[in-house]
């Protein structure tokens, strides 16, 4: 027997055990800190810790509508540059643009313009109307925009949640093709605030004020004969920022329809203190945004500039000087509101509005009950397995039990090191791992017994047993890991927790059932008297 190999393997196993213990306990200074480390090293999922589960509907057609509006403005400018006259251009529905008053001799020029600059759109004549054309977005382009809106919404919500410092949040697709997201927030203590942060579109725009404020929408329309000037729109004021009249009615502002600078041009946003001493949001712009902002403010000194958030005027202030790469947003914010707005602007604007479809709250007491039941199930199953292995395999059963204990230690330590979230199905994965660990040892021990019955010496029987059983163990573990990978890829929250614990447990089981068990057998054989029977 190679004593050096046994010693080297034993040292490696000892290093693994020490690393696992440190992963679970850290470097505690006292018993209290040890208990806290053991409690906090492993993150608990929603079903064990309590928290909020939400299903959100992403209104992806909003993104299609925004793209259509942007295309409308680009088309208007392009037609003006090419001297293609028209009487009006307006959006129809969410993905089509109606162009009226096109001279017949300019039809070819319009067709050439669309094919060159608007390849994602189809230009068609309006039946019975020779001077009208409809620009319709291609179906493939609309579907691409919808999918991109869903992806961007998912990432934006994830960034907002991460900025709140919640532990183990989950944001994933929900359903099949319904543009829905599932959000799981373990340990959430203020669901109302988080829901508002998640749902806020946070679309920030800077627009010039062309008129107002008006006491009502009807008052604003009456000032212009019931028809707004071209390129303008009416936007309500935010009551939280003083956007209400003295009589309690909503104030309205006439603004330019196209924003010179938007939240997409932001490079940073932080809560701060305004000129009047109240909470504010300080922002900085990228180079391109700063250039456009500087040109716009420099050409309109003395005029009013409106800051529009989610289609509501937060602040309308006089431009006193040219502003370039930084500025400040004031609007009667509370400190919490200023902090939340800065967070949303940093994480980016949602491309579409979001509405909650379902919201459930799991109380911490229910999670504690689940933990208690799961631990009891683990202990009962583990003890039953240990007793069985000792009774059936005698001395070799001790070997198997040591491997099982080390398997669980490695599994828990891996969860702590990787920051994986333990869920209720994850506990089921732990229990299943114990079962598969026993299965591996049973395969090995039965092969050893078979070799002994064929008359082989103890050392040769152990070597042959491990060699022959290894292929079967690898096959069963690889197929199970493949199934777990599929669960992880397509599952959410608890299901992924099950896949994680099962995968880690199976990898640990390969190490303990093959490497550790073989080392223990080799050590026992090295100290065995000649002719002594192997206890298996």
Short mmCIF file of C-alpha atoms in Angstrom, two decimals:
data_model
loop_
_atom_site.label_atom_id
_atom_site.label_comp_id
_atom_site.label_asym_id
_atom_site.label_seq_id
_atom_site.Cartn_x
_atom_site.Cartn_y
_atom_site.Cartn_z
CA UNK A 1 0.00 0.00 0.00
CA UNK A 2 1.36 3.45 -0.98
CA UNK A 3 1.51 5.30 2.35
CA UNK A 4 2.62 8.57 0.69
CA UNK A 5 -0.46 8.56 -1.51
CA UNK A 6 -2.73 7.97 1.50
CA UNK A 7 -1.03 10.79 3.41
CA UNK A 8 -1.29 13.24 0.49
CA UNK A 9 -4.95 12.40 -0.07
CA UNK A 10 -5.69 12.76 3.63
CA UNK A 11 -4.03 16.18 3.72
CA UNK A 12 -6.06 17.31 0.72
CA UNK A 13 -9.30 16.12 2.35
CA UNK A 14 -8.31 17.96 5.56
CA UNK A 15 -7.74 21.18 3.58
CA UNK A 16 -11.20 20.82 1.99
CA UNK A 17 -12.79 20.32 5.42
CA UNK A 18 -11.04 23.38 6.86
CA UNK A 19 -12.08 25.51 3.87
CA UNK A 20 -15.69 24.36 4.28
CA UNK A 21 -15.73 25.11 7.99
CA UNK A 22 -14.32 28.60 7.36
CA UNK A 23 -16.94 29.14 4.67
CA UNK A 24 -19.69 28.37 7.17
CA UNK A 25 -18.26 30.05 10.27
CA UNK A 26 -15.83 32.68 9.03
CA UNK A 27 -13.45 33.83 11.76
CA UNK A 28 -15.72 34.31 14.77
CA UNK A 29 -14.36 36.08 17.85
CA UNK A 30 -16.92 34.63 20.24
CA UNK A 31 -19.82 32.21 20.44
CA UNK A 32 -22.39 34.90 19.62
CA UNK A 33 -20.58 35.85 16.42
CA UNK A 34 -20.26 32.16 15.54
CA UNK A 35 -24.02 31.72 15.80
CA UNK A 36 -24.63 34.86 13.72
CA UNK A 37 -22.22 33.66 11.02
CA UNK A 38 -23.84 30.24 10.84
CA UNK A 39 -27.26 31.91 10.56
CA UNK A 40 -26.33 34.56 7.99
CA UNK A 41 -23.80 32.81 5.73
CA UNK A 42 -26.49 30.98 3.78
CA UNK A 43 -29.06 33.19 2.09
CA UNK A 44 -32.67 32.09 2.38
CA UNK A 45 -35.20 32.31 -0.42
CA UNK A 46 -38.64 33.87 -0.39
CA UNK A 47 -40.42 30.74 0.82
CA UNK A 48 -38.09 30.39 3.82
CA UNK A 49 -37.38 33.99 4.75
CA UNK A 50 -40.69 35.58 3.86
CA UNK A 51 -41.13 38.43 1.39
CA UNK A 52 -43.10 39.46 -1.68
CA UNK A 53 -43.89 37.66 -4.94
CA UNK A 54 -45.16 39.79 -7.85
CA UNK A 55 -46.20 39.07 -11.42
CA UNK A 56 -45.91 42.16 -13.64
CA UNK A 57 -47.39 42.88 -17.06
CA UNK A 58 -45.07 44.86 -19.36
CA UNK A 59 -47.11 46.97 -21.78
CA UNK A 60 -44.64 46.50 -24.63
CA UNK A 61 -46.90 48.33 -27.10
CA UNK A 62 -45.82 51.54 -25.35
CA UNK A 63 -42.33 51.01 -26.78
CA UNK A 64 -43.79 50.49 -30.27
CA UNK A 65 -45.74 53.72 -29.87
CA UNK A 66 -42.63 55.66 -28.81
CA UNK A 67 -40.71 54.33 -31.82
CA UNK A 68 -43.57 55.39 -34.09
CA UNK A 69 -43.55 58.92 -32.62
CA UNK A 70 -39.79 59.19 -33.09
CA UNK A 71 -40.09 57.98 -36.67
CA UNK A 72 -42.83 60.54 -37.30
CA UNK A 73 -40.50 63.39 -36.26
CA UNK A 74 -37.64 62.00 -38.34
CA UNK A 75 -39.95 61.62 -41.34
CA UNK A 76 -41.19 65.18 -41.00
CA UNK A 77 -37.63 66.56 -40.97
CA UNK A 78 -36.54 64.31 -43.84
CA UNK A 79 -39.50 65.35 -46.02
CA UNK A 80 -38.80 69.03 -45.34
CA UNK A 81 -35.14 68.59 -46.29
CA UNK A 82 -36.16 66.91 -49.58
CA UNK A 83 -38.85 69.50 -50.35
CA UNK A 84 -41.64 66.94 -50.25
CA UNK A 85 -44.75 68.93 -49.38
CA UNK A 86 -47.64 67.64 -47.29
CA UNK A 87 -50.60 68.98 -45.36
CA UNK A 88 -50.32 66.86 -42.19
CA UNK A 89 -48.52 63.88 -40.64
CA UNK A 90 -50.09 62.06 -37.71
CA UNK A 91 -49.82 58.73 -35.94
CA UNK A 92 -52.60 56.17 -36.36
CA UNK A 93 -52.84 53.41 -33.77
CA UNK A 94 -49.51 52.37 -32.34
CA UNK A 95 -47.50 51.41 -35.42
CA UNK A 96 -48.65 53.43 -38.44
CA UNK A 97 -48.26 57.01 -39.68
CA UNK A 98 -50.80 58.77 -41.92
CA UNK A 99 -49.40 61.32 -44.38
CA UNK A 100 -51.91 63.62 -46.06
CA UNK A 101 -51.63 66.04 -48.97
CA UNK A 102 -48.82 64.37 -50.95
CA UNK A 103 -48.62 65.77 -54.52
CA UNK A 104 -48.65 63.02 -57.12
CA UNK A 105 -45.39 64.22 -58.63
CA UNK A 106 -43.71 63.75 -55.21
CA UNK A 107 -44.90 60.18 -54.70
CA UNK A 108 -41.70 58.74 -56.19
CA UNK A 109 -39.52 60.95 -53.99
CA UNK A 110 -41.42 59.84 -50.87
CA UNK A 111 -41.05 56.17 -51.86
CA UNK A 112 -37.31 56.61 -52.39
CA UNK A 113 -36.98 58.37 -49.01
CA UNK A 114 -38.76 55.55 -47.17
CA UNK A 115 -36.71 52.82 -48.85
CA UNK A 116 -33.44 54.63 -48.06
CA UNK A 117 -34.02 55.82 -44.47
CA UNK A 118 -36.99 53.83 -43.15
CA UNK A 119 -36.35 50.26 -44.24
CA UNK A 120 -38.27 48.85 -41.26
CA UNK A 121 -41.49 50.42 -42.58
CA UNK A 122 -43.84 49.75 -45.50
CA UNK A 123 -45.33 52.64 -47.50
CA UNK A 124 -48.81 52.10 -48.96
CA UNK A 125 -51.47 54.18 -50.67
CA UNK A 126 -54.73 54.82 -48.83
CA UNK A 127 -57.53 53.25 -50.92
CA UNK A 128 -59.62 55.94 -52.57
CA UNK A 129 -57.32 58.76 -51.42
CA UNK A 130 -54.71 59.63 -54.06
CA UNK A 131 -52.94 62.22 -51.89
CA UNK A 132 -52.67 60.06 -48.74
CA UNK A 133 -50.09 57.46 -47.75
CA UNK A 134 -49.75 55.16 -44.75
CA UNK A 135 -46.37 54.24 -43.35
CA UNK A 136 -46.81 50.91 -41.53
CA UNK A 137 -44.18 49.31 -39.28
CA UNK A 138 -43.19 45.81 -40.38
CA UNK A 139 -44.50 43.03 -38.15
CA UNK A 140 -40.99 41.64 -37.58
CA UNK A 141 -39.75 45.06 -36.49
CA UNK A 142 -42.67 45.52 -34.08
CA UNK A 143 -42.02 42.10 -32.53
CA UNK A 144 -38.32 42.92 -32.16
CA UNK A 145 -39.17 46.16 -30.35
CA UNK A 146 -41.58 44.32 -28.04
CA UNK A 147 -38.98 41.69 -27.13
CA UNK A 148 -36.34 44.34 -26.59
CA UNK A 149 -38.75 46.25 -24.32
CA UNK A 150 -39.27 43.13 -22.23
CA UNK A 151 -35.51 42.50 -21.97
CA UNK A 152 -34.78 46.12 -21.09
CA UNK A 153 -37.59 46.17 -18.50
CA UNK A 154 -36.20 43.04 -16.87
CA UNK A 155 -32.69 44.49 -16.64
CA UNK A 156 -33.90 47.90 -15.45
CA UNK A 157 -36.04 46.37 -12.69
CA UNK A 158 -33.11 44.18 -11.66
CA UNK A 159 -30.81 47.23 -11.41
CA UNK A 160 -33.37 49.11 -9.32
CA UNK A 161 -33.85 46.19 -6.95
CA UNK A 162 -30.09 45.62 -6.65
CA UNK A 163 -29.65 49.29 -5.73
CA UNK A 164 -32.04 48.78 -2.80
CA UNK A 165 -29.69 46.19 -1.32
CA UNK A 166 -32.19 43.33 -1.12
CA UNK A 167 -30.67 39.87 -0.64
CA UNK A 168 -31.39 37.15 -3.19
CA UNK A 169 -33.94 38.94 -5.44
CA UNK A 170 -35.24 37.16 -8.54
CA UNK A 171 -36.44 38.81 -11.77
CA UNK A 172 -37.34 36.45 -14.61
CA UNK A 173 -39.72 35.92 -17.52
CA UNK A 174 -43.13 34.54 -16.62
CA UNK A 175 -45.53 32.71 -18.92
CA UNK A 176 -45.07 32.05 -22.61
CA UNK A 177 -45.14 35.05 -24.92
CA UNK A 178 -47.35 37.16 -22.63
CA UNK A 179 -44.65 39.76 -21.89
CA UNK A 180 -44.88 39.16 -18.15
CA UNK A 181 -42.19 39.18 -15.46
CA UNK A 182 -42.07 37.49 -12.06
CA UNK A 183 -40.31 39.35 -9.24
CA UNK A 184 -39.44 37.64 -5.95
CA UNK A 185 -38.10 39.77 -3.11
CA UNK A 186 -37.04 37.78 0.00
CA UNK A 187 -37.10 39.66 3.30
CA UNK A 188 -38.90 42.71 1.86
CA UNK A 189 -40.15 45.01 4.63
CA UNK A 190 -41.68 47.86 2.58
CA UNK A 191 -43.50 46.37 -0.45
CA UNK A 192 -45.36 49.62 -1.27
CA UNK A 193 -42.19 51.65 -1.79
CA UNK A 194 -40.51 48.91 -3.84
CA UNK A 195 -43.64 48.43 -5.96
CA UNK A 196 -43.70 52.16 -6.75
CA UNK A 197 -40.01 52.13 -7.67
CA UNK A 198 -40.46 49.10 -9.91
CA UNK A 199 -43.52 50.49 -11.71
CA UNK A 200 -42.22 54.03 -12.22
CA UNK A 201 -41.31 54.47 -15.87
CA UNK A 202 -38.80 57.22 -14.89
CA UNK A 203 -38.74 58.72 -18.39
CA UNK A 204 -37.02 62.08 -17.90
CA UNK A 205 -37.18 64.81 -20.56
CA UNK A 206 -36.20 68.46 -20.82
CA UNK A 207 -38.63 70.50 -22.97
CA UNK A 208 -39.07 74.20 -23.66
CA UNK A 209 -42.24 75.82 -22.34
CA UNK A 210 -44.27 77.44 -25.13
CA UNK A 211 -47.17 78.58 -22.97
CA UNK A 212 -48.77 78.34 -19.55
CA UNK A 213 -49.27 77.36 -16.92
CA UNK A 214 -52.99 77.09 -17.62
CA UNK A 215 -55.63 76.35 -15.01
CA UNK A 216 -57.16 73.55 -17.09
CA UNK A 217 -56.75 71.73 -20.38
CA UNK A 218 -59.83 73.45 -21.77
CA UNK A 219 -58.38 76.85 -20.85
CA UNK A 220 -55.17 75.99 -22.71
CA UNK A 221 -57.02 74.84 -25.82
CA UNK A 222 -59.20 77.97 -25.84
CA UNK A 223 -56.07 80.13 -26.04
CA UNK A 224 -55.27 78.57 -29.42
CA UNK A 225 -58.73 78.23 -30.91
CA UNK A 226 -59.05 74.58 -29.89
CA UNK A 227 -56.03 73.49 -31.97
CA UNK A 228 -52.53 73.30 -30.53
CA UNK A 229 -49.66 74.82 -32.51
CA UNK A 230 -47.69 72.29 -34.60
CA UNK A 231 -44.95 70.48 -32.73
CA UNK A 232 -46.40 71.16 -29.26
CA UNK A 233 -48.28 69.19 -26.62
CA UNK A 234 -50.12 69.81 -23.37
CA UNK A 235 -48.57 68.22 -20.28
CA UNK A 236 -50.04 68.31 -16.75
CA UNK A 237 -48.04 69.59 -13.80
CA UNK A 238 -47.03 67.35 -10.94
CA UNK A 239 -49.02 68.40 -7.88
CA UNK A 240 -46.17 67.30 -5.64
CA UNK A 241 -44.01 70.02 -7.23
CA UNK A 242 -46.48 72.84 -7.03
CA UNK A 243 -48.22 71.96 -10.24
CA UNK A 244 -51.68 72.79 -8.86
CA UNK A 245 -53.55 76.05 -9.05
CA UNK A 246 -54.65 77.98 -5.99
CA UNK A 247 -58.17 76.70 -6.51
CA UNK A 248 -56.96 73.11 -6.32
CA UNK A 249 -57.18 72.37 -10.06
CA UNK A 250 -54.42 70.81 -12.14
CA UNK A 251 -52.04 73.16 -13.96
CA UNK A 252 -51.18 72.48 -17.61
CA UNK A 253 -48.15 73.49 -19.68
CA UNK A 254 -47.74 73.84 -23.43
CA UNK A 255 -44.38 72.25 -24.28
CA UNK A 256 -42.38 71.39 -27.36
CA UNK A 257 -43.31 67.87 -28.44
CA UNK A 258 -39.75 66.64 -29.00
CA UNK A 259 -37.31 66.67 -26.08
CA UNK A 260 -33.82 68.00 -26.72
CA UNK A 261 -32.34 65.94 -23.88
CA UNK A 262 -33.74 62.83 -22.18
CA UNK A 263 -32.81 60.51 -19.33
CA UNK A 264 -30.86 58.37 -21.80
CA UNK A 265 -28.26 61.15 -21.86
CA UNK A 266 -27.64 60.92 -18.09
CA UNK A 267 -24.35 59.62 -16.75
CA UNK A 268 -25.25 60.02 -13.07
CA UNK A 269 -27.92 61.17 -10.63
CA UNK A 270 -27.59 61.72 -6.88
CA UNK A 271 -29.87 63.19 -4.18
CA UNK A 272 -28.74 66.58 -2.93
CA UNK A 273 -29.88 69.91 -1.48
CA UNK A 274 -31.52 72.55 -3.65
CA UNK A 275 -31.11 76.32 -3.67
CA UNK A 276 -34.04 76.72 -1.27
CA UNK A 277 -32.57 74.17 1.14
CA UNK A 278 -34.99 71.41 0.20
CA UNK A 279 -34.18 67.98 -1.25
CA UNK A 280 -33.19 67.87 -4.92
CA UNK A 281 -31.63 65.58 -7.51
CA UNK A 282 -28.28 66.53 -9.03
CA UNK A 283 -27.60 65.13 -12.51
CA UNK A 284 -24.75 64.95 -15.01
CA UNK A 285 -24.98 64.44 -18.79
CA UNK A 286 -22.80 62.64 -21.30
CA UNK A 287 -20.82 64.56 -23.91
CA UNK A 288 -23.47 64.43 -26.64
CA UNK A 289 -26.29 65.35 -24.25
CA UNK A 290 -24.25 68.19 -22.74
CA UNK A 291 -23.61 69.64 -26.22
CA UNK A 292 -27.31 69.58 -27.12
CA UNK A 293 -28.33 70.88 -23.69
CA UNK A 294 -25.81 73.72 -23.91
CA UNK A 295 -27.00 74.73 -27.39
CA UNK A 296 -30.66 74.62 -26.38
CA UNK A 297 -30.27 76.59 -23.13
CA UNK A 298 -27.84 79.06 -24.71
CA UNK A 299 -30.32 79.89 -27.50
CA UNK A 300 -33.26 80.26 -25.11
CA UNK A 301 -31.96 82.36 -22.20
CA UNK A 302 -34.88 84.07 -20.46
CA UNK A 303 -37.39 81.39 -21.47
CA UNK A 304 -38.81 78.63 -19.30
CA UNK A 305 -37.54 75.06 -19.37
CA UNK A 306 -39.72 72.22 -18.12
CA UNK A 307 -38.38 69.05 -16.52
CA UNK A 308 -40.85 66.29 -17.43
CA UNK A 309 -40.88 62.98 -15.56
CA UNK A 310 -43.26 60.26 -16.78
CA UNK A 311 -45.23 62.82 -18.81
CA UNK A 312 -45.76 65.18 -15.87
CA UNK A 313 -44.00 68.52 -15.34
CA UNK A 314 -41.88 68.24 -12.19
CA UNK A 315 -40.39 71.71 -12.48
CA UNK A 316 -40.66 74.67 -14.87
CA UNK A 317 -37.83 77.17 -14.29
CA UNK A 318 -36.41 80.20 -16.09
CA UNK A 319 -33.19 79.68 -18.05
CA UNK A 320 -30.78 82.29 -16.67
CA UNK A 321 -27.63 81.10 -18.40
CA UNK A 322 -26.21 78.40 -20.65
CA UNK A 323 -26.22 74.96 -18.97
CA UNK A 324 -24.00 72.16 -20.24
CA UNK A 325 -23.06 68.92 -18.49
CA UNK A 326 -24.71 69.19 -15.05
CA UNK A 327 -27.75 70.60 -13.33
CA UNK A 328 -30.28 70.21 -10.55
CA UNK A 329 -33.90 69.09 -10.36
CA UNK A 330 -36.07 70.68 -7.67
CA UNK A 331 -39.73 69.96 -7.22
CA UNK A 332 -40.89 69.93 -3.62
CA UNK A 333 -39.46 66.44 -3.05
CA UNK A 334 -39.30 64.68 0.27
CA UNK A 335 -35.84 63.22 1.08
CA UNK A 336 -37.13 59.72 0.33
CA UNK A 337 -38.70 60.84 -2.97
CA UNK A 338 -35.46 62.55 -4.05
CA UNK A 339 -33.46 59.43 -3.19
CA UNK A 340 -35.89 57.16 -5.08
CA UNK A 341 -35.91 59.44 -8.15
CA UNK A 342 -32.10 59.48 -8.24
CA UNK A 343 -32.10 55.69 -7.97
CA UNK A 344 -34.56 55.30 -10.84
CA UNK A 345 -32.67 57.74 -13.08
CA UNK A 346 -29.37 55.94 -12.42
CA UNK A 347 -30.90 52.55 -13.24
CA UNK A 348 -32.44 53.86 -16.46
CA UNK A 349 -35.93 54.51 -17.73
CA UNK A 350 -38.34 51.70 -18.38
CA UNK A 351 -39.17 51.46 -22.10
CA UNK A 352 -42.82 50.64 -21.33
CA UNK A 353 -45.29 50.99 -18.50
CA UNK A 354 -45.77 48.13 -16.05
CA UNK A 355 -48.88 46.97 -14.21
CA UNK A 356 -49.04 44.39 -11.39
CA UNK A 357 -51.12 41.31 -12.20
CA UNK A 358 -50.59 39.44 -8.96
CA UNK A 359 -48.92 40.09 -5.62
CA UNK A 360 -48.50 37.66 -2.72
CA UNK A 361 -46.75 38.16 0.59
CA UNK A 362 -45.15 35.31 2.54
CA UNK A 363 -44.83 36.03 6.26
CA UNK A 364 -41.56 35.24 8.10
CA UNK A 365 -43.43 32.95 10.51
CA UNK A 366 -44.53 30.72 7.63
CA UNK A 367 -40.94 30.66 6.39
CA UNK A 368 -39.72 29.68 9.87
CA UNK A 369 -42.22 26.79 9.91
CA UNK A 370 -40.90 25.63 6.53
CA UNK A 371 -37.30 25.75 7.78
CA UNK A 372 -38.23 23.79 10.89
CA UNK A 373 -40.08 21.13 8.88
CA UNK A 374 -37.26 20.91 6.35
CA UNK A 375 -34.58 20.52 9.02
CA UNK A 376 -36.61 17.83 10.80
CA UNK A 377 -37.03 15.96 7.48
CA UNK A 378 -33.28 16.18 6.82
CA UNK A 379 -32.35 14.97 10.30
CA UNK A 380 -34.83 12.07 10.28
CA UNK A 381 -33.76 10.95 6.81
CA UNK A 382 -30.06 11.36 7.58
CA UNK A 383 -30.25 9.42 10.85
CA UNK A 384 -32.26 6.63 9.19
CA UNK A 385 -29.66 6.33 6.43
CA UNK A 386 -26.77 6.27 8.92
CA UNK A 387 -28.41 3.51 10.98
CA UNK A 388 -29.16 1.44 7.87
CA UNK A 389 -25.61 1.73 6.51
CA UNK A 390 -24.10 0.76 9.87
CA UNK A 391 -26.43 -2.22 10.29
CA UNK A 392 -26.08 -3.53 6.74
CA UNK A 393 -22.44 -2.81 5.89
CA UNK A 394 -20.91 -2.83 9.39
CA UNK A 395 -17.41 -1.28 9.26
CA UNK A 396 -17.84 -0.07 5.68
CA UNK A 397 -21.02 1.67 6.83
CA UNK A 398 -18.88 4.00 8.96
CA UNK A 399 -16.99 4.87 5.79
CA UNK A 400 -20.25 5.69 4.01
CA UNK A 401 -21.55 7.78 6.93
CA UNK A 402 -18.34 9.84 7.08
CA UNK A 403 -18.67 10.49 3.33
CA UNK A 404 -22.31 11.56 3.78
CA UNK A 405 -21.49 13.99 6.60
CA UNK A 406 -18.67 15.52 4.56
CA UNK A 407 -21.02 15.72 1.54
CA UNK A 408 -23.47 17.86 3.52
CA UNK A 409 -20.68 20.07 4.88
CA UNK A 410 -19.32 20.70 1.36
CA UNK A 411 -22.83 21.42 0.06
CA UNK A 412 -23.61 24.00 2.77
CA UNK A 413 -20.17 25.61 2.44
CA UNK A 414 -20.58 25.91 -1.35
CA UNK A 415 -23.94 27.65 -0.88
CA UNK A 416 -22.23 30.09 1.49
CA UNK A 417 -19.22 30.74 -0.77
CA UNK A 418 -21.26 31.23 -3.96
CA UNK A 419 -23.99 33.28 -2.30
CA UNK A 420 -26.60 30.82 -3.59
CA UNK A 421 -30.13 31.10 -2.23
CA UNK A 422 -31.56 28.17 -0.27
CA UNK A 423 -35.27 27.59 -0.93
CA UNK A 424 -37.79 25.03 0.29
CA UNK A 425 -37.35 22.92 -2.88
CA UNK A 426 -33.61 23.44 -2.27
CA UNK A 427 -33.98 21.58 1.02
CA UNK A 428 -35.63 18.81 -0.98
CA UNK A 429 -32.54 18.86 -3.21
CA UNK A 430 -30.36 18.41 -0.12
CA UNK A 431 -32.41 15.38 0.94
CA UNK A 432 -32.24 13.94 -2.58
CA UNK A 433 -28.46 14.45 -2.53
CA UNK A 434 -28.25 12.32 0.63
CA UNK A 435 -30.21 9.58 -1.15
CA UNK A 436 -27.93 9.66 -4.19
CA UNK A 437 -24.88 9.64 -1.94
CA UNK A 438 -26.14 6.45 -0.32
CA UNK A 439 -26.85 5.01 -3.76
CA UNK A 440 -23.25 5.61 -4.82
CA UNK A 441 -21.87 3.90 -1.72
CA UNK A 442 -24.25 0.97 -2.15
CA UNK A 443 -23.04 0.49 -5.74
CA UNK A 444 -19.41 0.50 -4.62
CA UNK A 445 -19.91 -1.76 -1.62
CA UNK A 446 -21.94 -4.32 -3.57
CA UNK A 447 -19.26 -4.46 -6.26
CA UNK A 448 -16.62 -5.01 -3.56
CA UNK A 449 -18.72 -7.82 -2.04
CA UNK A 450 -19.07 -9.42 -5.45
CA UNK A 451 -15.31 -9.31 -6.05
CA UNK A 452 -14.70 -10.84 -2.60
CA UNK A 453 -17.13 -13.69 -3.38
CA UNK A 454 -15.10 -14.37 -6.52
CA UNK A 455 -12.11 -15.05 -4.31
CA UNK A 456 -10.11 -11.85 -4.81
CA UNK A 457 -7.94 -10.45 -2.04
CA UNK A 458 -9.31 -7.51 -0.06
CA UNK A 459 -7.06 -4.91 -1.75
CA UNK A 460 -7.84 -6.17 -5.26
CA UNK A 461 -11.56 -6.39 -4.46
CA UNK A 462 -11.65 -2.76 -3.27
CA UNK A 463 -9.77 -1.55 -6.35
CA UNK A 464 -12.03 -3.51 -8.73
CA UNK A 465 -15.18 -2.42 -6.89
CA UNK A 466 -14.37 1.27 -7.22
CA UNK A 467 -13.25 0.90 -10.84
CA UNK A 468 -16.38 -0.93 -12.00
CA UNK A 469 -18.83 1.18 -9.99
CA UNK A 470 -17.24 4.47 -11.09
CA UNK A 471 -18.67 4.31 -14.62
CA UNK A 472 -22.21 3.75 -13.35
CA UNK A 473 -21.87 6.55 -10.79
CA UNK A 474 -20.63 8.97 -13.45
CA UNK A 475 -23.52 8.06 -15.78
CA UNK A 476 -26.20 8.60 -13.13
CA UNK A 477 -24.67 11.86 -11.90
CA UNK A 478 -24.14 13.38 -15.35
CA UNK A 479 -27.72 12.67 -16.45
CA UNK A 480 -29.11 14.12 -13.21
CA UNK A 481 -26.91 17.24 -13.49
CA UNK A 482 -28.13 17.70 -17.08
CA UNK A 483 -31.74 17.58 -15.85
CA UNK A 484 -30.88 20.07 -13.08
CA UNK A 485 -29.31 22.40 -15.66
CA UNK A 486 -32.56 22.43 -17.63
CA UNK A 487 -34.52 23.23 -14.46
CA UNK A 488 -32.12 26.07 -13.69
CA UNK A 489 -32.31 27.50 -17.22
CA UNK A 490 -36.11 27.52 -17.49
CA UNK A 491 -37.23 27.64 -13.86
CA UNK A 492 -37.65 30.53 -11.46
CA UNK A 493 -36.84 31.16 -7.78
CA UNK A 494 -37.59 27.96 -5.82
CA UNK A 495 -37.14 25.65 -8.81
CA UNK A 496 -33.72 27.11 -9.54
CA UNK A 497 -32.88 26.72 -5.85
CA UNK A 498 -33.64 23.01 -6.14
CA UNK A 499 -31.43 22.75 -9.24
CA UNK A 500 -28.53 24.56 -7.53
CA UNK A 501 -28.49 22.46 -4.37
CA UNK A 502 -28.91 19.25 -6.35
CA UNK A 503 -26.04 20.08 -8.70
CA UNK A 504 -23.65 21.13 -5.94
CA UNK A 505 -24.63 18.07 -3.91
CA UNK A 506 -23.97 15.72 -6.81
CA UNK A 507 -20.55 17.21 -7.49
CA UNK A 508 -19.71 16.94 -3.79
CA UNK A 509 -21.01 13.37 -3.80
CA UNK A 510 -18.58 12.39 -6.56
CA UNK A 511 -15.74 13.70 -4.42
CA UNK A 512 -16.86 12.04 -1.18
CA UNK A 513 -18.14 8.68 -2.48
CA UNK A 514 -15.17 8.04 -4.76
CA UNK A 515 -12.19 10.04 -3.50
CA UNK A 516 -12.87 10.17 0.26
CA UNK A 517 -14.31 6.66 0.56
CA UNK A 518 -11.41 5.19 -1.42
CA UNK A 519 -8.92 6.99 0.84
CA UNK A 520 -10.63 5.59 3.95
CA UNK A 521 -10.62 2.07 2.48
CA UNK A 522 -6.91 2.38 1.60
CA UNK A 523 -6.13 3.55 5.13
CA UNK A 524 -8.08 0.63 6.66
CA UNK A 525 -6.33 -1.85 4.34
CA UNK A 526 -2.91 -0.42 5.24
CA UNK A 527 -3.54 -1.12 8.95
CA UNK A 528 -5.25 -4.47 8.44
CA UNK A 529 -3.60 -7.63 9.72
CA UNK A 530 -2.79 -10.28 7.14
CA UNK A 531 -5.74 -12.65 6.70
CA UNK A 532 -8.15 -10.34 8.51
CA UNK A 533 -11.58 -10.12 6.85
CA UNK A 534 -12.74 -6.82 5.36
CA UNK A 535 -15.85 -5.51 7.12
CA UNK A 536 -18.22 -4.80 4.25
#
